[in-house]
Short mmCIF file of C-alpha atoms in Angstrom, two decimals:
data_model
loop_
_atom_site.label_atom_id
_atom_site.label_comp_id
_atom_site.label_asym_id
_atom_site.label_seq_id
_atom_site.Cartn_x
_atom_site.Cartn_y
_atom_site.Cartn_z
CA MET A 1 42.61 64.42 17.41
CA MET A 2 45.96 65.21 16.47
CA ALA A 3 45.08 68.82 14.87
CA ASN A 4 43.07 69.72 17.40
CA MET A 5 45.62 68.81 20.09
CA THR A 6 47.95 71.49 18.38
CA GLU A 7 45.16 73.57 18.37
CA ILE A 8 44.30 73.67 22.05
CA ALA A 9 47.56 73.94 22.61
CA ASN A 10 48.03 76.92 20.71
CA VAL A 11 45.30 78.33 22.11
CA VAL A 12 46.35 77.99 26.19
CA LEU A 13 49.80 79.67 25.18
CA GLN A 14 48.71 82.29 23.35
CA GLU A 15 45.75 83.74 25.88
CA GLY A 16 49.06 83.49 28.19
CA ALA A 17 46.96 81.57 30.75
CA LEU A 18 50.28 79.54 30.79
CA THR A 19 52.40 81.46 33.18
CA ASP A 20 52.87 78.67 35.62
CA PRO A 21 55.65 76.72 34.58
CA THR A 22 54.61 73.52 36.46
CA ALA A 23 51.56 73.53 34.64
CA ALA A 24 53.30 73.90 31.39
CA ALA A 25 55.94 70.86 31.89
CA ALA A 26 52.49 68.15 33.04
CA LEU A 27 50.54 70.12 30.09
CA ALA A 28 54.02 68.55 27.79
CA VAL A 29 54.01 65.07 29.63
CA GLY A 30 49.94 65.00 28.36
CA LEU A 31 50.91 66.02 25.16
CA ALA A 32 53.31 63.77 24.81
CA ALA A 33 51.17 60.60 25.91
CA PHE A 34 48.91 61.51 23.36
CA GLY A 35 51.75 61.51 20.87
CA ALA A 36 52.10 58.01 22.02
CA GLY A 37 48.90 56.65 22.93
CA TYR A 38 47.95 57.66 18.59
CA ALA A 39 50.89 56.04 17.79
CA GLU A 40 50.55 52.92 19.86
CA ARG A 41 47.06 52.52 18.11
CA GLY A 42 48.27 52.10 14.25
CA ILE A 43 51.47 49.84 16.36
CA GLY A 44 48.90 47.68 18.48
CA ALA A 45 46.23 46.59 15.78
CA ALA A 46 48.75 45.34 12.93
CA ALA A 47 50.05 43.93 16.38
CA VAL A 48 47.53 41.91 16.79
CA GLY A 49 46.76 40.95 13.66
CA ALA A 50 50.28 39.46 13.21
CA MET A 51 49.53 37.43 16.22
CA ALA A 52 46.32 36.55 15.11
CA GLU A 53 47.50 35.01 12.12
CA ASP A 54 51.26 33.36 14.05
CA GLU A 55 51.15 32.80 18.00
CA ASP A 56 54.55 32.98 17.58
CA LEU A 57 55.02 36.91 17.42
CA PHE A 58 53.28 38.14 20.59
CA VAL A 59 56.76 38.67 21.82
CA ASN A 60 58.11 41.08 18.94
CA GLY A 61 54.57 42.20 18.99
CA LEU A 62 54.88 43.33 22.07
CA ILE A 63 58.35 44.58 22.59
CA LEU A 64 57.27 47.03 19.23
CA THR A 65 53.74 47.57 20.64
CA VAL A 66 55.20 49.72 23.56
CA LEU A 67 58.00 51.38 22.02
CA PRO A 68 56.71 55.12 21.61
CA GLU A 69 56.09 54.71 25.17
CA THR A 70 59.51 56.00 24.89
CA LEU A 71 57.69 59.61 24.19
CA VAL A 72 56.30 60.08 26.91
CA ILE A 73 59.53 59.21 28.87
CA LEU A 74 60.90 61.42 27.54
CA ALA A 75 58.89 63.93 28.26
CA LEU A 76 59.03 63.53 31.28
CA VAL A 77 62.85 64.82 32.03
CA VAL A 78 60.51 68.08 31.46
CA VAL A 79 59.18 67.94 35.17
CA PHE A 80 62.30 67.07 36.92
CA LEU A 81 63.96 70.37 34.91
CA VAL A 82 61.54 72.19 36.01
CA MET B 1 31.98 43.99 9.33
CA SER B 2 30.05 47.38 8.73
CA THR B 3 30.67 50.44 6.51
CA SER B 4 30.62 52.70 9.13
CA GLY B 5 33.33 54.23 11.36
CA THR B 6 37.85 54.25 10.55
CA SER B 7 38.43 51.39 8.29
CA ASN B 8 41.09 49.64 9.59
CA PRO B 9 44.28 49.53 7.28
CA GLU B 10 46.75 48.23 10.15
CA TYR B 11 44.83 45.08 11.23
CA VAL B 12 43.81 43.93 7.78
CA ASN B 13 47.23 44.48 6.83
CA ALA B 14 48.69 42.87 8.51
CA ARG B 15 46.71 39.62 8.71
CA VAL B 16 46.56 40.18 4.49
CA ARG B 17 50.91 40.14 4.30
CA ALA B 18 50.56 36.77 6.79
CA ARG B 19 48.44 34.93 4.24
CA ARG B 20 50.37 36.14 1.40
CA ALA B 21 53.36 34.44 2.62
CA ALA B 22 51.10 31.19 2.94
CA LEU B 23 51.01 31.57 -0.74
CA PHE B 24 53.06 28.97 -2.95
CA SER B 25 55.95 29.49 -3.97
CA ASP B 26 57.87 29.19 -7.61
CA ASP B 27 59.26 26.01 -6.39
CA GLU B 28 56.83 24.40 -5.26
CA TYR B 29 55.28 24.71 -8.76
CA GLN B 30 57.72 23.47 -10.22
CA LYS B 31 57.33 20.36 -8.19
CA LEU B 32 53.75 20.78 -8.08
CA VAL B 33 53.80 20.31 -12.31
CA ARG B 34 55.16 17.24 -11.68
CA MET B 35 53.06 15.36 -10.11
CA SER B 36 49.47 13.76 -10.22
CA PRO B 37 46.53 14.60 -9.27
CA ALA B 38 45.81 12.10 -6.37
CA GLU B 39 49.08 13.30 -5.53
CA ILE B 40 48.69 17.30 -5.75
CA ALA B 41 45.66 16.09 -3.26
CA ARG B 42 47.86 14.81 -1.38
CA ARG B 43 50.47 17.42 -1.05
CA MET B 44 48.00 20.30 -0.42
CA GLU B 45 47.28 18.61 2.82
CA GLU B 46 50.34 19.49 4.37
CA THR B 47 50.19 22.66 3.32
CA GLU B 48 47.00 26.04 4.15
CA TYR B 49 45.06 23.69 2.31
CA GLU B 50 44.86 20.86 4.91
CA ALA B 51 40.61 21.22 6.40
CA GLU B 52 39.28 21.73 2.86
CA ILE B 53 40.91 18.72 1.43
CA ASN B 54 39.50 17.10 4.72
CA ALA B 55 36.62 17.80 4.90
CA LEU B 56 35.43 17.25 0.77
CA GLY B 57 37.43 14.31 1.17
CA THR B 58 34.65 12.41 1.60
CA ARG B 59 32.56 13.34 -0.64
CA HIS B 60 35.04 13.99 -4.17
CA SER B 61 38.18 12.91 -5.57
CA GLY B 62 40.82 13.30 -7.94
CA VAL B 63 40.67 16.79 -9.77
CA ASP B 64 37.33 17.35 -7.81
CA LEU B 65 38.74 16.99 -5.04
CA ILE B 66 41.50 19.93 -5.59
CA GLU B 67 39.21 22.43 -7.38
CA TYR B 68 36.70 22.15 -4.79
CA ALA B 69 38.96 22.87 -1.74
CA LEU B 70 40.81 25.71 -3.53
CA ASN B 71 37.35 27.45 -4.68
CA ARG B 72 36.77 26.93 -0.70
CA ASN B 73 39.66 28.37 0.66
CA LEU B 74 39.50 30.68 -1.54
CA ALA B 75 35.88 31.91 -0.16
CA LYS B 76 37.40 31.13 3.13
CA HIS B 77 40.08 33.73 3.11
CA PHE B 78 38.07 36.53 1.27
CA ASP B 79 35.27 35.81 3.46
CA ASP B 80 37.92 36.55 6.07
CA LEU B 81 39.11 40.01 4.87
CA LEU B 82 35.71 41.05 4.77
CA ASP B 83 34.59 40.20 8.67
CA PHE B 84 38.85 42.05 9.13
CA SER B 85 37.50 45.21 7.15
CA GLU B 86 36.04 48.24 8.36
CA GLY B 87 34.24 51.14 6.98
CA GLN B 88 35.71 52.47 4.33
CA LEU B 89 38.25 49.78 4.12
CA TYR B 90 34.97 48.09 3.95
CA ASP B 91 33.51 49.22 0.99
CA LEU B 92 37.24 49.34 -0.86
CA ILE B 93 37.09 45.52 -0.70
CA ALA B 94 33.76 44.48 -0.97
CA ARG B 95 33.13 46.52 -4.07
CA TYR B 96 36.02 43.83 -5.81
CA LEU B 97 34.79 40.58 -3.89
CA ARG B 98 31.11 41.55 -5.73
CA LYS B 99 33.05 39.93 -8.60
CA PHE B 100 31.84 36.54 -6.85
CA ASP B 101 28.49 37.32 -6.18
CA ALA B 102 28.46 37.73 -10.09
CA TRP B 103 29.92 34.78 -10.54
CA ASN B 104 26.96 33.04 -7.94
CA ALA B 105 24.66 34.55 -9.52
CA LYS B 106 25.85 33.39 -13.33
CA THR B 107 26.17 29.88 -11.84
CA ILE B 108 22.76 29.81 -10.47
CA ILE B 109 20.89 30.88 -13.45
CA ARG B 110 23.10 28.74 -16.08
CA GLY B 111 21.93 25.74 -13.35
CA LEU B 112 18.67 26.67 -14.17
CA TYR B 113 18.65 27.09 -17.46
CA VAL B 114 20.25 23.46 -17.84
CA GLY B 115 18.11 21.63 -15.33
CA ALA B 116 20.96 21.01 -13.04
CA ASP B 117 19.99 20.12 -9.24
CA ARG B 118 20.14 21.87 -6.45
CA ASP B 119 23.17 19.69 -4.81
CA SER B 120 25.14 20.35 -7.96
CA ILE B 121 24.57 24.16 -8.18
CA GLU B 122 25.86 24.16 -4.82
CA THR B 123 29.31 22.75 -5.01
CA ASP B 124 29.94 25.24 -8.08
CA LEU B 125 29.51 28.09 -5.99
CA ILE B 126 31.93 30.27 -4.13
CA ARG B 127 31.00 31.85 -1.49
CA ALA B 128 33.74 34.64 -1.61
CA GLY B 129 31.26 37.55 -2.09
CA GLU B 130 28.61 40.21 -0.33
CA PHE B 131 25.59 37.67 -0.73
CA SER B 132 24.94 36.01 2.16
CA ASP B 133 24.46 32.21 3.29
CA ARG B 134 20.06 33.15 3.81
CA MET B 135 20.64 34.82 0.57
CA ILE B 136 22.12 32.40 -1.50
CA SER B 137 20.00 29.18 0.15
CA ARG B 138 17.36 31.67 -1.01
CA LEU B 139 18.35 31.63 -4.69
CA LEU B 140 19.19 28.06 -5.05
CA ASP B 141 15.54 27.16 -3.91
CA ALA B 142 14.39 28.96 -6.61
CA GLY B 143 13.20 27.47 -8.51
CA THR B 144 12.74 29.28 -12.11
CA ILE B 145 15.08 31.97 -13.39
CA GLU B 146 12.47 34.64 -13.13
CA ASP B 147 12.01 33.68 -9.73
CA VAL B 148 15.80 34.32 -9.07
CA VAL B 149 15.44 37.54 -11.13
CA THR B 150 12.87 39.03 -8.17
CA ILE B 151 15.27 37.79 -5.83
CA LEU B 152 18.37 39.28 -7.06
CA ASN B 153 15.85 42.91 -7.03
CA GLY B 154 17.48 45.36 -4.55
CA THR B 155 20.70 44.09 -5.43
CA ILE B 156 23.44 45.26 -7.41
CA PHE B 157 22.09 43.65 -10.09
CA GLY B 158 18.51 44.21 -9.91
CA GLU B 159 18.05 46.90 -11.89
CA GLY B 160 19.94 45.58 -15.85
CA LEU B 161 18.33 42.06 -14.30
CA THR B 162 15.22 43.16 -14.76
CA GLU B 163 15.66 44.55 -18.59
CA ALA B 164 17.24 41.29 -19.65
CA TYR B 165 14.91 39.14 -18.12
CA ALA B 166 12.58 40.33 -21.03
CA ASP B 167 15.51 39.87 -23.63
CA TYR B 168 15.49 36.24 -22.40
CA GLU B 169 12.35 35.48 -22.81
CA GLU B 170 11.65 36.58 -26.40
CA THR B 171 15.58 34.95 -26.80
CA ASP B 172 15.58 31.71 -25.26
CA LEU B 173 19.57 32.61 -24.76
CA LEU B 174 21.47 33.77 -21.65
CA VAL B 175 23.50 36.01 -22.68
CA PRO B 176 22.04 38.88 -21.93
CA LEU B 177 21.09 38.23 -18.66
CA GLU B 178 24.78 37.39 -17.98
CA ASN B 179 26.21 40.04 -19.14
CA ALA B 180 23.36 42.47 -17.05
CA ILE B 181 24.86 41.01 -14.28
CA ASP B 182 28.74 41.83 -15.39
CA ARG B 183 27.72 45.15 -16.22
CA GLY B 184 26.48 45.41 -12.68
CA PHE B 185 30.03 44.48 -11.00
CA TYR B 186 31.87 46.87 -13.32
CA GLY B 187 28.52 49.58 -13.56
CA HIS B 188 28.83 49.95 -9.33
CA LEU B 189 32.71 48.85 -9.14
CA LEU B 190 33.96 53.29 -10.10
CA ASP B 191 30.91 54.98 -7.97
CA ASP B 192 31.41 57.34 -6.21
CA LEU B 193 35.39 56.39 -5.34
CA PRO B 194 36.15 58.09 -2.41
CA ASN B 195 38.46 61.09 -2.99
CA SER B 196 42.78 60.26 -1.99
CA GLU B 197 46.02 59.66 -3.73
CA PRO B 198 45.63 55.27 -2.36
CA VAL B 199 42.29 55.46 -3.99
CA GLN B 200 42.76 57.24 -7.13
CA LEU B 201 45.20 54.51 -7.75
CA TYR B 202 42.92 51.58 -6.32
CA ARG B 203 40.82 53.30 -9.22
CA GLU B 204 43.43 53.59 -11.77
CA PHE B 205 44.18 49.88 -11.04
CA LEU B 206 40.30 48.63 -11.82
CA VAL B 207 40.30 51.10 -14.81
CA ALA B 208 43.32 49.10 -16.11
CA GLU B 209 41.28 45.91 -15.09
CA ILE B 210 38.95 46.50 -17.46
CA ASP B 211 40.63 47.81 -20.13
CA PHE B 212 42.47 44.48 -19.85
CA ARG B 213 39.15 42.33 -20.18
CA ASN B 214 38.04 44.21 -23.35
CA ALA B 215 41.63 43.77 -24.40
CA ARG B 216 41.22 40.15 -24.48
CA ASN B 217 38.04 40.02 -25.30
CA ALA B 218 37.92 42.46 -28.36
CA LEU B 219 41.55 40.67 -29.65
CA ARG B 220 39.12 37.09 -29.10
CA LEU B 221 36.36 38.87 -31.73
CA ALA B 222 39.14 39.43 -34.15
CA ARG B 223 40.55 36.62 -34.55
CA SER B 224 37.56 34.05 -33.94
CA GLY B 225 36.26 36.13 -36.54
CA ALA B 226 32.89 35.57 -35.57
CA ASP B 227 29.43 38.33 -36.98
CA ILE B 228 29.61 39.63 -33.01
CA ASP B 229 28.56 42.55 -32.46
CA PRO B 230 31.40 43.54 -30.12
CA ALA B 231 29.49 46.64 -28.10
CA ALA B 232 27.37 43.89 -26.64
CA TYR B 233 30.24 42.75 -24.89
CA TYR B 234 31.89 46.01 -23.97
CA ILE B 235 32.16 47.08 -20.59
CA ASP B 236 31.85 50.64 -19.52
CA GLY B 237 34.57 52.38 -17.16
CA GLY B 238 38.12 51.84 -19.22
CA LYS B 239 39.40 54.36 -20.41
CA LEU B 240 40.99 52.19 -23.08
CA PHE B 241 38.88 51.78 -26.22
CA ASN B 242 35.27 53.62 -26.80
CA PRO B 243 32.65 51.74 -28.01
CA SER B 244 32.74 52.83 -31.93
CA GLU B 245 36.73 52.65 -31.78
CA LEU B 246 36.20 48.88 -30.54
CA ASN B 247 33.73 48.52 -33.32
CA THR B 248 36.59 49.04 -36.29
CA LEU B 249 39.49 47.64 -34.17
CA VAL B 250 37.52 44.61 -33.79
CA GLN B 251 37.42 43.96 -37.60
CA ASN B 252 41.91 44.60 -37.77
CA GLN B 253 43.84 42.33 -35.13
CA GLU B 254 47.17 44.52 -36.39
CA GLU B 255 45.34 47.50 -35.89
CA LEU B 256 43.95 46.15 -32.38
CA VAL B 257 47.35 45.45 -31.51
CA SER B 258 48.70 48.97 -32.92
CA HIS B 259 46.33 50.74 -30.95
CA ILE B 260 46.79 49.10 -27.52
CA ARG B 261 50.98 49.73 -27.94
CA GLU B 262 50.23 52.82 -28.58
CA SER B 263 48.50 53.43 -24.93
CA SER B 264 49.72 54.11 -21.80
CA TYR B 265 49.46 50.37 -21.29
CA GLY B 266 52.16 50.25 -24.06
CA ARG B 267 55.05 49.61 -21.91
CA GLU B 268 54.20 47.12 -20.00
CA LEU B 269 52.62 44.72 -22.58
CA THR B 270 55.31 45.54 -24.93
CA ASP B 271 56.70 41.65 -24.76
CA VAL B 272 53.60 39.84 -24.79
CA LEU B 273 52.49 42.42 -27.94
CA ASP B 274 55.56 41.06 -29.39
CA GLU B 275 54.58 37.03 -28.71
CA LEU B 276 51.23 37.73 -29.93
CA GLU B 277 52.52 39.06 -33.43
CA ASP B 278 55.24 36.67 -33.68
CA ALA B 279 53.51 33.44 -32.31
CA ASP B 280 50.25 34.55 -33.18
CA SER B 281 49.61 33.03 -29.77
CA MET B 282 46.56 34.06 -27.16
CA ILE B 283 47.84 32.09 -24.36
CA SER B 284 51.02 33.79 -23.67
CA PHE B 285 49.36 36.98 -24.30
CA GLU B 286 46.34 36.41 -22.09
CA ARG B 287 49.06 35.17 -19.68
CA GLY B 288 50.69 37.82 -20.64
CA ILE B 289 48.15 40.97 -19.26
CA GLU B 290 47.28 39.00 -16.51
CA LYS B 291 50.82 38.56 -15.06
CA ALA B 292 51.13 42.28 -15.93
CA LEU B 293 48.04 43.19 -13.71
CA LEU B 294 49.60 41.31 -10.97
CA ALA B 295 52.85 42.91 -10.96
CA TYR B 296 50.99 46.23 -10.93
CA SER B 297 49.12 45.44 -7.69
CA LYS B 298 52.37 44.62 -6.41
CA ARG B 299 53.71 47.68 -6.65
CA LEU B 300 50.66 49.29 -5.71
CA GLY B 301 50.63 47.85 -2.43
CA ASN B 302 54.76 48.38 -1.55
CA VAL B 303 54.00 51.89 -2.54
CA HIS B 304 51.01 52.29 -0.40
CA PRO B 305 50.80 50.32 2.61
CA MET B 306 48.35 51.48 4.78
CA SER B 307 46.04 51.10 1.78
CA VAL B 308 43.52 48.96 0.22
CA ALA B 309 46.56 48.48 -2.52
CA PRO B 310 47.96 45.16 -0.40
CA VAL B 311 45.01 44.07 0.10
CA ILE B 312 43.76 44.16 -3.40
CA SER B 313 47.28 42.32 -4.81
CA TYR B 314 47.10 39.46 -1.91
CA ILE B 315 42.80 38.32 -3.23
CA LEU B 316 44.33 39.09 -6.98
CA ALA B 317 47.61 36.64 -6.42
CA LYS B 318 45.37 34.48 -4.49
CA GLU B 319 42.93 34.19 -7.52
CA ARG B 320 45.83 33.26 -9.38
CA GLU B 321 47.76 30.56 -7.04
CA VAL B 322 44.10 28.64 -6.25
CA GLU B 323 43.89 28.99 -10.86
CA ASN B 324 47.88 28.15 -11.09
CA ILE B 325 46.64 24.61 -9.18
CA ARG B 326 43.72 24.25 -10.92
CA ALA B 327 45.54 24.52 -14.13
CA ILE B 328 48.13 22.08 -12.78
CA ALA B 329 45.78 19.06 -11.44
CA ARG B 330 43.72 19.04 -14.74
CA GLY B 331 46.36 19.73 -16.91
CA ARG B 332 47.98 16.49 -15.55
CA GLU B 333 44.65 14.87 -15.88
CA ALA B 334 44.53 15.47 -19.63
CA GLY B 335 47.80 14.28 -20.10
CA LEU B 336 49.70 17.84 -21.21
CA SER B 337 53.27 18.19 -21.04
CA GLN B 338 54.80 19.90 -18.55
CA ALA B 339 55.41 22.78 -20.91
CA GLU B 340 52.07 22.97 -21.55
CA ILE B 341 51.22 23.09 -18.23
CA GLU B 342 53.85 25.74 -17.70
CA SER B 343 53.70 28.00 -20.77
CA GLU B 344 49.40 27.97 -18.61
CA LEU B 345 50.67 29.78 -15.15
CA VAL B 346 51.24 32.63 -14.37
CA ILE B 347 53.48 33.27 -11.51
CA LEU B 348 55.20 36.36 -11.13
#
């Protein structure tokens, strides 16, 4: 899936279709969100597994699961730059 | 649940690690060694094994209670593993856990052979493999060994069993049937394994297990001096021996030991091989190779956390725990000394 995303980005950039900075920024944020989602997939699965064994781990699991969200927040900076 | 879809090592490994942490520690074994069987059962009630001890406490007592509780707990955990896992991971775990299918099939055949009744066969089963409850109750209901062979037709054991049944009818010995089951299991263990680095290491681990098993059988044969064809006990798939080598090595223990020493396992087994030559004791050698296997699987699990390796390492550790506790309980019951019991334990 990740490989496909970079391919799409490559195609879009090479064809020169992406001349509008706002559209480029939107794409950047979207890709960052994809990355965050992919990272959370694994962490979430592990966190739920750990919680199933020991319910006290709920808070830790939740925090670790949403950590990759910082990727999207940092990517949002781009929106304000264009 | 199934072999379709992608595997989910993150989830399974999180659960396996939590369960691994619940295994008995070194200190706890030290305490258990000093307890009587009844005290061990009471101690187990305060741990992991509470549900099983309570469920079986009314029907069994003493060492039997401990043993059945251990088996049932083992089966529960291993069944869970198969429930959790999906995709390729399920396939890899199931391959290894089919050894309990083999165990169950052998137990049922042996039970029928000696004419044991259904209940007593059933208590000896370990329902940890891939056979469903329905399959097992069909096997239990089978009245004769021939029926069992027919029911097992279509499983991985089917092919070899049908041939072995003819042998059995001629000789009236269980050996061909049991060998056929073992070969069915080991034959499918290494069948078309997928190609990736952790899986290749898993394969290496399985090969090591087969090699160790062959080595142990060969040593036992060499020491017993019995006139048995070693090829009958040879398991395919190992790289330590080939059948003809084994035939000559079994005649001479010294050559056999030096053959193992020169192999790729030599370094890990140096200590136990020295001990075997000095003390001439089979026990420490057998414990030694089990320890080496356990240590190897643990290292593999740490190196490749997102693969089947941690699961296999947990399965081995859990099996060892069950065997350790059983050895302690049986040893205490038979009145063995602490030192003797400790020499039977495998603690990493």
